Coordinates of C-alpha atoms and ligand atoms in Angstrom, one line a residue:
M627 CA 12.4 -3.4 17.2
T628 CA 10.0 -6.0 18.4
P629 CA 10.0 -9.4 16.7
L630 CA 7.2 -10.2 14.2
H631 CA 4.3 -12.4 15.2
D632 CA 4.2 -15.8 13.6
P633 CA 2.5 -15.4 11.1
P634 CA 3.1 -11.7 10.8
R635 CA 0.2 -9.4 11.4
L636 CA -0.6 -6.9 8.6
A637 CA -2.5 -3.6 8.5
F638 CA -3.7 -2.7 5.0
F639 CA -4.3 1.0 4.0
V640 CA -6.6 1.7 1.1
S641 CA -8.3 4.8 -0.4
G642 CA -9.6 3.7 -3.8
R643 CA -10.6 0.7 -5.8
G644 CA -9.0 -1.9 -3.5
S645 CA -7.9 -4.4 -6.1
N646 CA -4.4 -4.8 -4.6
L647 CA -6.0 -5.4 -1.2
I648 CA -8.3 -8.1 -2.6
A649 CA -5.3 -9.7 -4.5
L650 CA -3.3 -9.7 -1.2
L651 CA -6.2 -11.1 0.9
E652 CA -6.6 -13.8 -1.8
A653 CA -2.9 -14.6 -1.7
I654 CA -3.2 -15.1 2.1
T655 CA -6.3 -17.3 1.7
N656 CA -4.6 -19.5 -1.0
G657 CA -1.4 -19.8 1.0
A658 CA 0.9 -17.9 -1.4
L659 CA 1.4 -15.3 1.4
T660 CA 1.8 -16.4 5.0
A661 CA 0.4 -13.6 7.1
T662 CA -2.6 -12.5 9.2
P663 CA -4.7 -9.7 7.9
A664 CA -5.1 -7.9 11.2
V665 CA -7.0 -4.8 10.1
V666 CA -7.9 -2.7 7.0
I667 CA -7.7 1.1 7.5
S668 CA -9.2 3.5 5.0
N669 CA -9.8 7.2 4.8
R670 CA -12.9 6.6 2.7
A671 CA -15.9 4.5 3.9
S672 CA -16.7 3.8 0.2
A673 CA -13.3 2.4 -0.7
G674 CA -13.2 -0.8 -2.7
G675 CA -12.3 -4.0 -1.0
L676 CA -13.8 -3.2 2.4
D677 CA -16.8 -5.5 2.0
E678 CA -14.4 -8.3 0.8
A679 CA -12.3 -7.7 3.9
L680 CA -15.3 -7.9 6.2
Q681 CA -16.5 -11.1 4.5
R682 CA -13.2 -12.6 5.3
G683 CA -13.5 -11.6 8.9
V684 CA -10.9 -8.7 8.8
P685 CA -11.9 -5.7 10.9
I686 CA -12.1 -2.4 9.0
L687 CA -11.6 1.1 10.3
V688 CA -12.4 4.3 8.6
Q689 CA -10.2 7.2 9.7
H690 CA -10.3 10.7 8.3
P691 CA -7.0 12.4 9.0
A692 CA -8.6 15.9 8.4
K693 CA -11.1 15.4 11.2
Y694 CA -8.5 15.4 13.9
I695 CA -7.8 18.5 15.9
S696 CA -4.1 18.3 15.1
P697 CA -1.7 16.0 13.1
H698 CA -0.3 14.9 16.4
D699 CA -3.8 13.6 17.6
Y700 CA -4.2 11.8 14.3
A701 CA -0.8 10.1 14.6
T702 CA -1.5 9.2 18.2
D703 CA -4.9 7.6 17.3
L704 CA -3.4 5.7 14.4
L705 CA -0.6 4.3 16.5
R706 CA -3.2 3.3 19.2
M707 CA -5.1 1.4 16.5
L708 CA -2.0 -0.3 15.2
H709 CA -1.0 -1.3 18.7
H710 CA -4.5 -2.5 19.5
Y711 CA -4.4 -4.9 16.5
E712 CA -0.8 -5.9 17.3
V713 CA 0.3 -4.9 13.8
D714 CA 3.8 -5.8 12.6
V715 CA 3.9 -4.5 9.0
L716 CA 1.9 -1.7 7.2
V717 CA 0.9 -2.4 3.6
L718 CA -0.2 0.6 1.5
A719 CA -2.5 -0.5 -1.3
G720 CA -3.6 2.6 -3.1
Y721 CA -3.6 4.8 0.0
L722 CA -3.7 8.4 -0.9
K723 CA -2.9 10.0 2.5
Q724 CA 0.6 10.5 3.8
L725 CA 1.3 8.5 7.0
P726 CA 2.4 10.7 10.0
S727 CA 6.1 10.8 10.6
E728 CA 5.6 9.3 14.1
V729 CA 4.1 6.2 12.4
I730 CA 6.9 6.0 9.7
A731 CA 9.5 6.3 12.5
E732 CA 8.0 3.6 14.7
F733 CA 7.5 1.1 11.7
A734 CA 10.7 2.0 9.9
G735 CA 11.6 -0.8 7.4
R736 CA 8.1 -2.3 7.9
I737 CA 6.0 -0.2 5.6
I738 CA 5.6 -1.2 2.0
N739 CA 3.9 0.5 -1.0
V740 CA 3.2 -0.3 -4.6
H741 CA 3.7 2.4 -7.3
P742 CA 2.4 1.9 -10.9
A743 CA 5.6 3.1 -12.7
L744 CA 9.3 2.6 -12.7
L745 CA 10.4 4.8 -9.8
P746 CA 12.2 7.2 -9.7
L747 CA 10.4 8.0 -12.9
H748 CA 6.8 9.3 -12.6
G749 CA 6.6 9.4 -8.8
G750 CA 6.2 12.1 -6.1
K751 CA 3.3 14.2 -4.9
G752 CA 0.3 14.2 -7.2
M753 CA 1.5 11.2 -9.2
Y754 CA -1.1 8.6 -8.5
G755 CA -3.6 6.6 -10.6
H756 CA -4.4 8.0 -14.0
H757 CA -1.9 10.8 -13.6
V758 CA 1.0 8.4 -13.5
H759 CA 0.0 6.5 -16.7
Q760 CA -0.8 9.7 -18.6
A761 CA 2.6 11.1 -17.7
V762 CA 4.3 7.9 -19.0
L763 CA 2.3 8.3 -22.3
D764 CA 3.0 12.0 -22.5
A765 CA 6.8 11.3 -22.1
G766 CA 6.6 8.9 -25.0
E767 CA 8.1 6.1 -22.9
A768 CA 8.5 2.6 -24.5
E769 CA 7.9 0.9 -21.2
S770 CA 6.4 1.5 -17.8
G771 CA 6.2 -0.9 -14.9
V772 CA 5.7 -1.6 -11.2
T773 CA 7.8 -0.6 -8.3
I774 CA 7.4 -2.0 -4.8
H775 CA 9.3 0.0 -2.2
L776 CA 9.7 0.7 1.5
V777 CA 8.1 3.8 2.7
T778 CA 10.1 6.7 4.2
E779 CA 9.3 10.3 4.9
E780 CA 10.2 11.2 1.3
Y781 CA 7.2 10.6 -1.0
D782 CA 7.9 7.6 -3.3
E783 CA 11.7 7.6 -2.5
G784 CA 12.1 4.7 -0.1
P785 CA 14.4 1.8 -1.0
V786 CA 13.2 -0.3 -3.9
L787 CA 12.4 -3.9 -3.1
A788 CA 11.3 -5.0 -6.6
Q789 CA 10.6 -3.7 -10.0
E790 CA 9.1 -5.3 -13.1
R791 CA 8.9 -3.7 -16.6
V792 CA 5.6 -3.5 -18.6
P793 CA 5.6 -2.6 -22.3
V794 CA 3.7 0.5 -23.5
M795 CA 1.8 -0.6 -26.6
A796 CA 0.9 1.5 -29.7
G797 CA -2.5 3.1 -29.2
D798 CA -2.4 2.8 -25.4
T799 CA -4.6 5.0 -23.3
A800 CA -3.9 5.7 -19.6
E801 CA -6.7 3.2 -19.0
S802 CA -5.3 0.4 -21.1
L803 CA -1.8 0.9 -19.8
A804 CA -3.1 1.0 -16.2
A805 CA -4.9 -2.4 -16.7
R806 CA -1.7 -4.0 -18.0
V807 CA 0.4 -2.6 -15.1
L808 CA -2.3 -3.5 -12.5
A809 CA -2.1 -7.2 -13.4
V810 CA 1.6 -7.2 -12.7
E811 CA 1.0 -5.3 -9.4
H812 CA -1.3 -8.0 -8.1
R813 CA 1.3 -10.7 -8.7
L814 CA 4.5 -8.8 -7.7
Y815 CA 3.0 -7.3 -4.6
A816 CA 2.2 -10.6 -2.9
A817 CA 5.6 -12.1 -3.9
T818 CA 7.6 -9.1 -2.7
L819 CA 5.7 -8.8 0.5
S820 CA 6.3 -12.5 1.2
T821 CA 10.0 -12.0 0.7
L822 CA 10.0 -8.9 3.0
L823 CA 8.2 -10.8 5.7
D824 CA 10.8 -13.6 5.5
S825 CA 13.6 -11.2 5.7
L826 CA 12.1 -9.6 8.8
K827 CA 11.8 -12.9 10.7
Ligands
GRF2044 C1 -2.4 1.0 -7.9 O1 -2.1 1.3 -9.3 C2 -1.2 1.3 -7.1 O2 0.0 1.1 -7.7 C3 -1.3 2.7 -6.7 O3 -2.7 3.0 -6.6 C4 -3.4 2.0 -7.4 C5 -4.3 1.4 -6.4 O4 -5.2 0.5 -7.1 N1 -0.6 3.1 -5.6 P1 -6.2 -0.4 -6.2 O5 -6.9 0.5 -5.2 O6 -5.3 -1.4 -5.4 O7 -7.1 -1.1 -7.1

């Protein structure tokens, strides 16, 4: 596998609110994370964080997987973009599409994701956002948390890099639990990504 650039070049993948993207860009700006934000890729033009990325001079690309003639064309185009921006590591930050297997194979060990629960609990297909926190409440768990993991072909099953517990409070709603978990995500994601980049040097 090719050595990382110095500093490593990151591609961020977003679909939703974009708060993890903004937290990571901020960590790069304030020196807590040594990396170059090479490109932000989203499947939604209206995803959060895209304006902030542009303001920081980071190129953004909107790519709709469903608009390609075949999954192979989509994978080829995505790889072309990643090569063009000389990307070393892929950072999924609330990205709701599955990466093509060609991309996962080429960047094996270099794709990281954040999940808002203690995997292997409350993961897998369909378990994102509100659904995750509601499942934690429905199961009567006393705690939830954050998992940062490497991405493999199996949804939410890649090797865990870091986990941190977050208490479930009496009277929590999915929204109040999500907010408590999200604050931990923002801190833990930057720290864990920094450790991963060091380990890949
Ligand atoms: C986060 O809770 C993250 O764990 C999950 O999706 C959510 C994305 O939030 N994968 P944001 O778009 O980063 O604000």
